[in-house]
Short mmCIF file of C-alpha atoms in Angstrom, two decimals:
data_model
loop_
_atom_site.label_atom_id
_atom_site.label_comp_id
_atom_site.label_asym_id
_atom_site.label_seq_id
_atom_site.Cartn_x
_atom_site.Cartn_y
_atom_site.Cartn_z
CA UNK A 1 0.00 0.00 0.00
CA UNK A 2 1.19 3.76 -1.21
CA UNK A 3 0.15 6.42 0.82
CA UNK A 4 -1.22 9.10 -1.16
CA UNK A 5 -3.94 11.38 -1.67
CA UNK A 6 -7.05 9.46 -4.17
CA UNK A 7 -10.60 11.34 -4.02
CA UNK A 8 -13.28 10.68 -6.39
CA UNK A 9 -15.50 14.34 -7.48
CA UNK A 10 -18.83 13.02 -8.95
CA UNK A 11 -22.56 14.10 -8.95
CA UNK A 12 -24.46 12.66 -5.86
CA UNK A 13 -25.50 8.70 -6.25
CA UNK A 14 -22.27 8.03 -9.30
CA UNK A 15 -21.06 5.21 -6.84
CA UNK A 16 -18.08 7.30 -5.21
CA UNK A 17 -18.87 5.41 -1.44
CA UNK A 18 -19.01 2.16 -2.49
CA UNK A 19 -16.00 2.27 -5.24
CA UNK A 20 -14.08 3.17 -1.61
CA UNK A 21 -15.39 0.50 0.02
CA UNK A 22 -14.31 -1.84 -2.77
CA UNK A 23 -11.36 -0.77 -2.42
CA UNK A 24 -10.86 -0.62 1.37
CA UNK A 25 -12.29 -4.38 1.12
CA UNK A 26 -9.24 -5.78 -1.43
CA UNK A 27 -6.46 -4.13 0.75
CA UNK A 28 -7.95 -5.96 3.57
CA UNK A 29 -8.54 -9.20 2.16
CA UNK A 30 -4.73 -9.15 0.17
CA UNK A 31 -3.93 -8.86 3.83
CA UNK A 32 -5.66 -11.72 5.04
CA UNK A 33 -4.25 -13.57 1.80
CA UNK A 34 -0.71 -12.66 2.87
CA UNK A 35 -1.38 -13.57 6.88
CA UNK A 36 0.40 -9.85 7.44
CA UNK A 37 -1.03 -8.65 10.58
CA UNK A 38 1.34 -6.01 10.64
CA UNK A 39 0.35 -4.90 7.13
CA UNK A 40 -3.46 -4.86 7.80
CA UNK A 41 -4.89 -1.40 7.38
CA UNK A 42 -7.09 0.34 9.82
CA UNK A 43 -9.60 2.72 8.81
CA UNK A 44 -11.34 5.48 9.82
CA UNK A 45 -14.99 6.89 8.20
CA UNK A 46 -15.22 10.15 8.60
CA UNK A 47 -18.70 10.98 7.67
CA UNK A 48 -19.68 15.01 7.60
CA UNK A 49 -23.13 16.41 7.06
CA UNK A 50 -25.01 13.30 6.22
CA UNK A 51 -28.77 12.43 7.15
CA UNK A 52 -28.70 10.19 9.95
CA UNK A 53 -29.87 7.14 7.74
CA UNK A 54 -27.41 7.41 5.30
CA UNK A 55 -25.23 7.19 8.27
CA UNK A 56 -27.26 3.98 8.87
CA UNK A 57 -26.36 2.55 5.41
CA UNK A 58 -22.66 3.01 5.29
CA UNK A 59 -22.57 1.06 8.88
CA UNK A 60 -24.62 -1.33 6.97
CA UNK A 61 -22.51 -1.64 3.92
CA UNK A 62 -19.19 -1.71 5.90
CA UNK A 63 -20.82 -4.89 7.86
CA UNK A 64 -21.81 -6.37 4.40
CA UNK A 65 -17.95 -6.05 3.12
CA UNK A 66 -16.48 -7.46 6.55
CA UNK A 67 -14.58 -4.08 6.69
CA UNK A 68 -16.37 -3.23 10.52
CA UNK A 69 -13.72 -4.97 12.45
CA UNK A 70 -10.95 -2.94 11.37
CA UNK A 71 -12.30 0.31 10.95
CA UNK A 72 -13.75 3.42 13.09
CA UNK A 73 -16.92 5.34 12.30
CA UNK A 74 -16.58 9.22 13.10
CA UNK A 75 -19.96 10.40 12.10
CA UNK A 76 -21.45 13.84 12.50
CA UNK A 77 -24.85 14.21 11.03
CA UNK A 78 -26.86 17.08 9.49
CA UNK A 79 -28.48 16.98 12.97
CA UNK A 80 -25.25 17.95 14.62
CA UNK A 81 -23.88 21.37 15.82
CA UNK A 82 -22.04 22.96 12.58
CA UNK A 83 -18.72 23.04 14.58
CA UNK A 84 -18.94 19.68 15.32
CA UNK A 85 -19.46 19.01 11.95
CA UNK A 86 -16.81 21.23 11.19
CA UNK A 87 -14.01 19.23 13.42
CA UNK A 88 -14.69 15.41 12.16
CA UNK A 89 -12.42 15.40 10.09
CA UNK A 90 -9.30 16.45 11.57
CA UNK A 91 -10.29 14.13 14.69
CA UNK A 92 -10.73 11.39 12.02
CA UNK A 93 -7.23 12.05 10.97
CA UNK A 94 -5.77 12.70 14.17
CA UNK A 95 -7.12 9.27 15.15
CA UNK A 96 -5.23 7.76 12.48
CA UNK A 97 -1.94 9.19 13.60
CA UNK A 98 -2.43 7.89 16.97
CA UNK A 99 -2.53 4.64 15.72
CA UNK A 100 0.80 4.71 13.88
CA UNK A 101 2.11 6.28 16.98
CA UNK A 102 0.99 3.78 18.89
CA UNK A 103 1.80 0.70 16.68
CA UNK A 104 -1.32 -0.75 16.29
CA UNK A 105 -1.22 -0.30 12.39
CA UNK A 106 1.24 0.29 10.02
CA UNK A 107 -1.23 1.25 7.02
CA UNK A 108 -4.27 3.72 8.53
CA UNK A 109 -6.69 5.37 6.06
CA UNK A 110 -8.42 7.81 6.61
CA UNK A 111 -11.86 8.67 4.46
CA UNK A 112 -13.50 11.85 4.45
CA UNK A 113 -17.12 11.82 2.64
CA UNK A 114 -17.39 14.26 2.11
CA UNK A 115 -15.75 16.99 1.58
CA UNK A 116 -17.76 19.10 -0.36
CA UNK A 117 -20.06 19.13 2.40
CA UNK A 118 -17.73 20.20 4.84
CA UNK A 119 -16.84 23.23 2.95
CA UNK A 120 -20.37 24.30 3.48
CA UNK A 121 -20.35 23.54 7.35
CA UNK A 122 -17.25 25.84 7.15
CA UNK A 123 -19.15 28.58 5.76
CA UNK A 124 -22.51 28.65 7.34
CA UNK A 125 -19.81 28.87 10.32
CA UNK A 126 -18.04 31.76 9.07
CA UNK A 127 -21.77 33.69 7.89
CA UNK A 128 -22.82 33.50 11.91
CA UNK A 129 -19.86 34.34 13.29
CA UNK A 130 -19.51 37.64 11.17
CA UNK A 131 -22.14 38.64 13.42
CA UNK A 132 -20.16 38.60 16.38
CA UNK A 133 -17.62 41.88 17.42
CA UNK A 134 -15.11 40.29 16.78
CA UNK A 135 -15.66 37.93 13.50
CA UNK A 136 -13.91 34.41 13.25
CA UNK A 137 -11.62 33.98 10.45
CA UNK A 138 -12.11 30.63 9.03
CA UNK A 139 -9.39 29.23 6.65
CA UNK A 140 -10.39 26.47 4.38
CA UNK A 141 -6.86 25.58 4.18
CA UNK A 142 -7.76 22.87 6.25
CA UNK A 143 -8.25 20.66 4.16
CA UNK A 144 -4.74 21.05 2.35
CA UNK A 145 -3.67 20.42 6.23
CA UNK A 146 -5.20 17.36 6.33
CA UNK A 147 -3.81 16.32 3.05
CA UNK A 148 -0.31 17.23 3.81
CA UNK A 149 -0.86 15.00 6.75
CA UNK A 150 -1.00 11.85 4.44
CA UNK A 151 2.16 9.88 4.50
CA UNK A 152 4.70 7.59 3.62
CA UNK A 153 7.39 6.83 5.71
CA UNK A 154 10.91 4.54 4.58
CA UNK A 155 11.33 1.04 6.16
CA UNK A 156 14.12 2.76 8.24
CA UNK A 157 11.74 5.04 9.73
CA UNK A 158 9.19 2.24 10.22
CA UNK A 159 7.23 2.05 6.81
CA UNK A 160 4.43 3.58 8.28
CA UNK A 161 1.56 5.29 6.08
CA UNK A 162 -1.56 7.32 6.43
CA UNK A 163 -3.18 7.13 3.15
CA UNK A 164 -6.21 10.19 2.46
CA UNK A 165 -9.46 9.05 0.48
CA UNK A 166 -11.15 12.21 -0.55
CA UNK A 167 -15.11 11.93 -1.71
CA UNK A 168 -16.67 15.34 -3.22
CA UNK A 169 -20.16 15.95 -4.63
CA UNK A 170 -19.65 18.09 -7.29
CA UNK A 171 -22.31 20.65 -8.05
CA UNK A 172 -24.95 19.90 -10.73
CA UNK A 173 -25.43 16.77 -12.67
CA UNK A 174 -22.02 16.36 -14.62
CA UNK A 175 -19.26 14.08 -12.94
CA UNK A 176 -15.78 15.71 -12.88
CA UNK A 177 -13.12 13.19 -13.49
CA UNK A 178 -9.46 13.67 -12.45
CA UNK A 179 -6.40 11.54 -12.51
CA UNK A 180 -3.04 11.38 -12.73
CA UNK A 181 -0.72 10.62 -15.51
CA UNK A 182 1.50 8.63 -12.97
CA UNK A 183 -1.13 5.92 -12.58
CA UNK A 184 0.35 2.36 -12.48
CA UNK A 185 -1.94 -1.18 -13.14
CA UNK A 186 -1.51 -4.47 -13.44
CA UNK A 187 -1.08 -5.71 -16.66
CA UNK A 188 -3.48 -8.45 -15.89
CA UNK A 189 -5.91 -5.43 -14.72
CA UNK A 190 -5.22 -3.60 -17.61
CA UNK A 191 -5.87 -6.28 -20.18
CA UNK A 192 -8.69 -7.78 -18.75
CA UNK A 193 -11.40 -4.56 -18.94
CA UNK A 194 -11.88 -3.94 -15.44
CA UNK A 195 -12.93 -0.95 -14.91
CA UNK A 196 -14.28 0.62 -11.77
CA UNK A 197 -17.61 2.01 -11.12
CA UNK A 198 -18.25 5.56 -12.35
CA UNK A 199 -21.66 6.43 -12.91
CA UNK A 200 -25.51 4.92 -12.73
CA UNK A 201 -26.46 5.95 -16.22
CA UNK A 202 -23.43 3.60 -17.75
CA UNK A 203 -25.07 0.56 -16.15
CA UNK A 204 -22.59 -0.23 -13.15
CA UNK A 205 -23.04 -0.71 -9.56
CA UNK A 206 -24.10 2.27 -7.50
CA UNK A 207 -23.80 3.66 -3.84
CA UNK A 208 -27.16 2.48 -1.76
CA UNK A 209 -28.21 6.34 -0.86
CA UNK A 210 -31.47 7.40 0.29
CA UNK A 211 -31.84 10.01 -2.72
CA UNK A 212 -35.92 10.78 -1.64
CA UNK A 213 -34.43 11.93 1.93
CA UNK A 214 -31.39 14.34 0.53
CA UNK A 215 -33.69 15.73 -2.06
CA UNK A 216 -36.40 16.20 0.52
CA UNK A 217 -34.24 17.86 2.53
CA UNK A 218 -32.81 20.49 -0.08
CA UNK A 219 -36.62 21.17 -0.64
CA UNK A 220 -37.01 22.01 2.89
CA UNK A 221 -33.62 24.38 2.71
CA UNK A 222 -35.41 25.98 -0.53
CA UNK A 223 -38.12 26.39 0.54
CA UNK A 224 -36.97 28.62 4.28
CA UNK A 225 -33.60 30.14 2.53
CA UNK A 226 -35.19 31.32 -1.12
CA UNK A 227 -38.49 32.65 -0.27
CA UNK A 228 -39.54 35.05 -2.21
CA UNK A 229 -38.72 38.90 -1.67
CA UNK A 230 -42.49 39.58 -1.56
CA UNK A 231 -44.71 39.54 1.30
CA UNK A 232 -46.04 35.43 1.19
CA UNK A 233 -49.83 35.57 2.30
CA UNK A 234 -50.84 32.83 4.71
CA UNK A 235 -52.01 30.30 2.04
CA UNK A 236 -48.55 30.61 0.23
CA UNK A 237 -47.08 29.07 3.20
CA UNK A 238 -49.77 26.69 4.17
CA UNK A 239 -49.75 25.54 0.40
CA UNK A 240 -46.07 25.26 1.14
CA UNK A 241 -46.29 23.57 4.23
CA UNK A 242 -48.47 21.04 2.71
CA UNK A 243 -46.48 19.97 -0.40
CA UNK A 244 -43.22 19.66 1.88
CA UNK A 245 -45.35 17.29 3.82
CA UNK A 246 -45.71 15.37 0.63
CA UNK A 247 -42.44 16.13 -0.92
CA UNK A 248 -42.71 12.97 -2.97
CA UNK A 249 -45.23 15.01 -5.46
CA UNK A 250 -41.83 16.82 -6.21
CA UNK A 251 -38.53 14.53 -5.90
CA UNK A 252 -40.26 12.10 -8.08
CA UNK A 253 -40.57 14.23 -11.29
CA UNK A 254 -38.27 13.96 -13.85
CA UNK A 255 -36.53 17.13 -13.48
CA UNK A 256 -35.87 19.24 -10.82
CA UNK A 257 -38.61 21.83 -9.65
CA UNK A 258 -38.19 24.94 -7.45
CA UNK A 259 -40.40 24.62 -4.41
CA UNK A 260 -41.74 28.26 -4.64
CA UNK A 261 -42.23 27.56 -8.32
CA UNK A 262 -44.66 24.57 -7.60
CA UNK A 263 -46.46 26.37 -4.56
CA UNK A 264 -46.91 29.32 -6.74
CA UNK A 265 -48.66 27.23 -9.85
CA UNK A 266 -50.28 25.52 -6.84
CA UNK A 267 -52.22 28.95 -5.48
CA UNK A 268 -53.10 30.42 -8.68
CA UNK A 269 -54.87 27.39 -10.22
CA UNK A 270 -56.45 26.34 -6.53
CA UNK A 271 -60.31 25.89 -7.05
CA UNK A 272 -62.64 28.75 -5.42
CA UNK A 273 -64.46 25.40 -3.33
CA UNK A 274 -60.88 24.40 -1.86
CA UNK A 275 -60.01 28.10 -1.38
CA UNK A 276 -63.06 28.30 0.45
CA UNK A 277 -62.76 25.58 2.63
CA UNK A 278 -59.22 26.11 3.34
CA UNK A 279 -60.35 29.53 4.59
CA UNK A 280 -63.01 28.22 6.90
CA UNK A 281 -60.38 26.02 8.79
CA UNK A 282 -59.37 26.45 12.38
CA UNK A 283 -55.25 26.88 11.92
CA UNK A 284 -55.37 25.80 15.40
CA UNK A 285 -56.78 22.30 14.56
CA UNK A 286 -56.27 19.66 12.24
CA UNK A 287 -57.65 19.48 8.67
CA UNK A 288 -60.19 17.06 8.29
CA UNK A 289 -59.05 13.83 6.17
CA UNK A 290 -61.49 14.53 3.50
CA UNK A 291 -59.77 17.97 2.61
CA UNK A 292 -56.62 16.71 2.95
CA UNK A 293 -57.56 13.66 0.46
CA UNK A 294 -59.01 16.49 -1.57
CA UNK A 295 -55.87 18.85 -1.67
CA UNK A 296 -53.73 16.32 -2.12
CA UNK A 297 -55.65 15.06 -5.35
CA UNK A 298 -55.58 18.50 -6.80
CA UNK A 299 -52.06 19.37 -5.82
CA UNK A 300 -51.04 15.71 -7.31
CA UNK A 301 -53.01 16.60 -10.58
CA UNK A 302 -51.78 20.52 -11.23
CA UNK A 303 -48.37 19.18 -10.40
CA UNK A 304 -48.04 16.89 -13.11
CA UNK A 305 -50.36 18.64 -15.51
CA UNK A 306 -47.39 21.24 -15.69
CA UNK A 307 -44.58 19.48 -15.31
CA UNK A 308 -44.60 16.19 -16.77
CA UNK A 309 -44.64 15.81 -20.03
CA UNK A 310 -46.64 13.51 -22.32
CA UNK A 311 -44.59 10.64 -24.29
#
């Protein structure tokens, strides 16, 4: 094993996590093939800004590859303080190095998924502190700390490592590929087509995310962050409240919708008898089945009417 600095930048669901799972799984069975305990790497998952059950899937999948016994879960969820957030990965890292201090490893990794995230933790931490007398400075040089932190030591200094595997969402819908023209394979690799994983629409293997529950929850950061600059009457945001409650109606089109957008469409072509009846409601009570069943007819309906088209 060469420690290094790998990452993998790709649109959300291309198969990044489990192509480093695949890999973390090979280096440890090629060290169960050898019978070098001394070799056997030691890992540490640093996962930042996830929903807790993706969390609950990568715990799952690391059982699945028999990778659980020799590696360390630092998780900080969505749900989290943003400065704890913020820290998981250097304490990720710093575990690592505690290991090759202490000789229970010679070969730690360390992966960070993701990364991307954690430059947005970083500055929704800067935007609040600016609000403060005397305003934090963050640095996002971090993260080249952490990479310069990956190493390689010579067999007369040990033949330690601490190897960095970087995952990145990149923004929009087009995966970024990177590599380096140093990049040595088997020949036997080479000349039998294998390939790793890249993306879902080629066909291959992909990451087992919970894509309803990330997309639901960018809705819900839509819909509070990019209201409108207008005043919002109180149907706009019951209307609103309503279709995040059934945020399926949206993350299952085809394309991506703006929340306001929908809501919007949603008020101007609501009937005068569900206008009505909305209007009559206690807001201090709950809406009766049979206008929720209603609404949620209609709101289905107008939906799709507009943005779904017909083969």
């Amino acid at each position: 094993m060469v420690a290094d600095v790998n990452g993998f930048s790709c649109n959300r669901g291309s198969g990044k996590t489990r192509l480093a799972l695949d890999i973390l799984a090979q280096q440890v069975l090629r060290a169960k093939h050898l019978q070098d305990t001394a070799s056997m790497p030691r890992i540490v998952y640093v996962a930042v800004g996830k929903a807790p059950a993706r969390v609950t899937q990568i715990l799952q999948l690391l059982t699945q590859l028999d990778l659980l016994p020799y590696c360390t879960i630092v998780a900080a969820d969505d749900r989290q303080p943003l400065i704890m957030q913020y820290l998981a990965p250097f304490a990720g890292c710093r575990i690592a190095e505690s290991w090759l201090n202490e000789g229970v490893t010679k070969n730690a990794i360390v992966v960070y998924d993701d990364l991307s995230a954690h430059t947005m933790v970083g500055s929704q931490t800067y935007r609040k502190h600016q609000t403060l007398c005397c305003p934090a400075r963050l640095s996002f040089s971090g993260h080249t700390n952490l990479m310069e932190r990956s190493t390689q030591f010579s067999e007369k200094r040990g033949g330690t490592s601490l190897t960095s595997l970087v995952l990145a969402d990149t923004p929009g819908k087009e995966d970024a590929a990177s590599g380096k023209e140093n990049i040595l394979l088997r020949h036997a690799i080479y000349f039998g087509d294998m390939y790793p994983s890249l993306s879902r629409r080629f066909g291959f293997d992909t990451e087992p995310e919970d894509q309803e529950i990330l997309d639901s929850r960018e809705l819900v950061q839509e819909f509070f962050v990019q209201r409108p600059f207008h005043r919002l009457d109180e149907d706009a945001v019951l209307l609103g409240a309503f279709v995040l409650a059934h945020h399926h109606v949206l993350t299952r089109l085809p394309q991506k919708v703006s929340v306001w957008d929908a809501i919007h469409h949603v008020q101007r072509t609501l009937p005068d008898d569900l206008k009505a009846r909305l209007d009559v409601c206690p807001r201090n009570e709950c809406w009766s089945d049979a206008l929720v069943d209603d609404l949620y007819s209609f709101v289905v309906s107008t939906i799709r009417a507009k943005y779904v088209r017909a083969p």
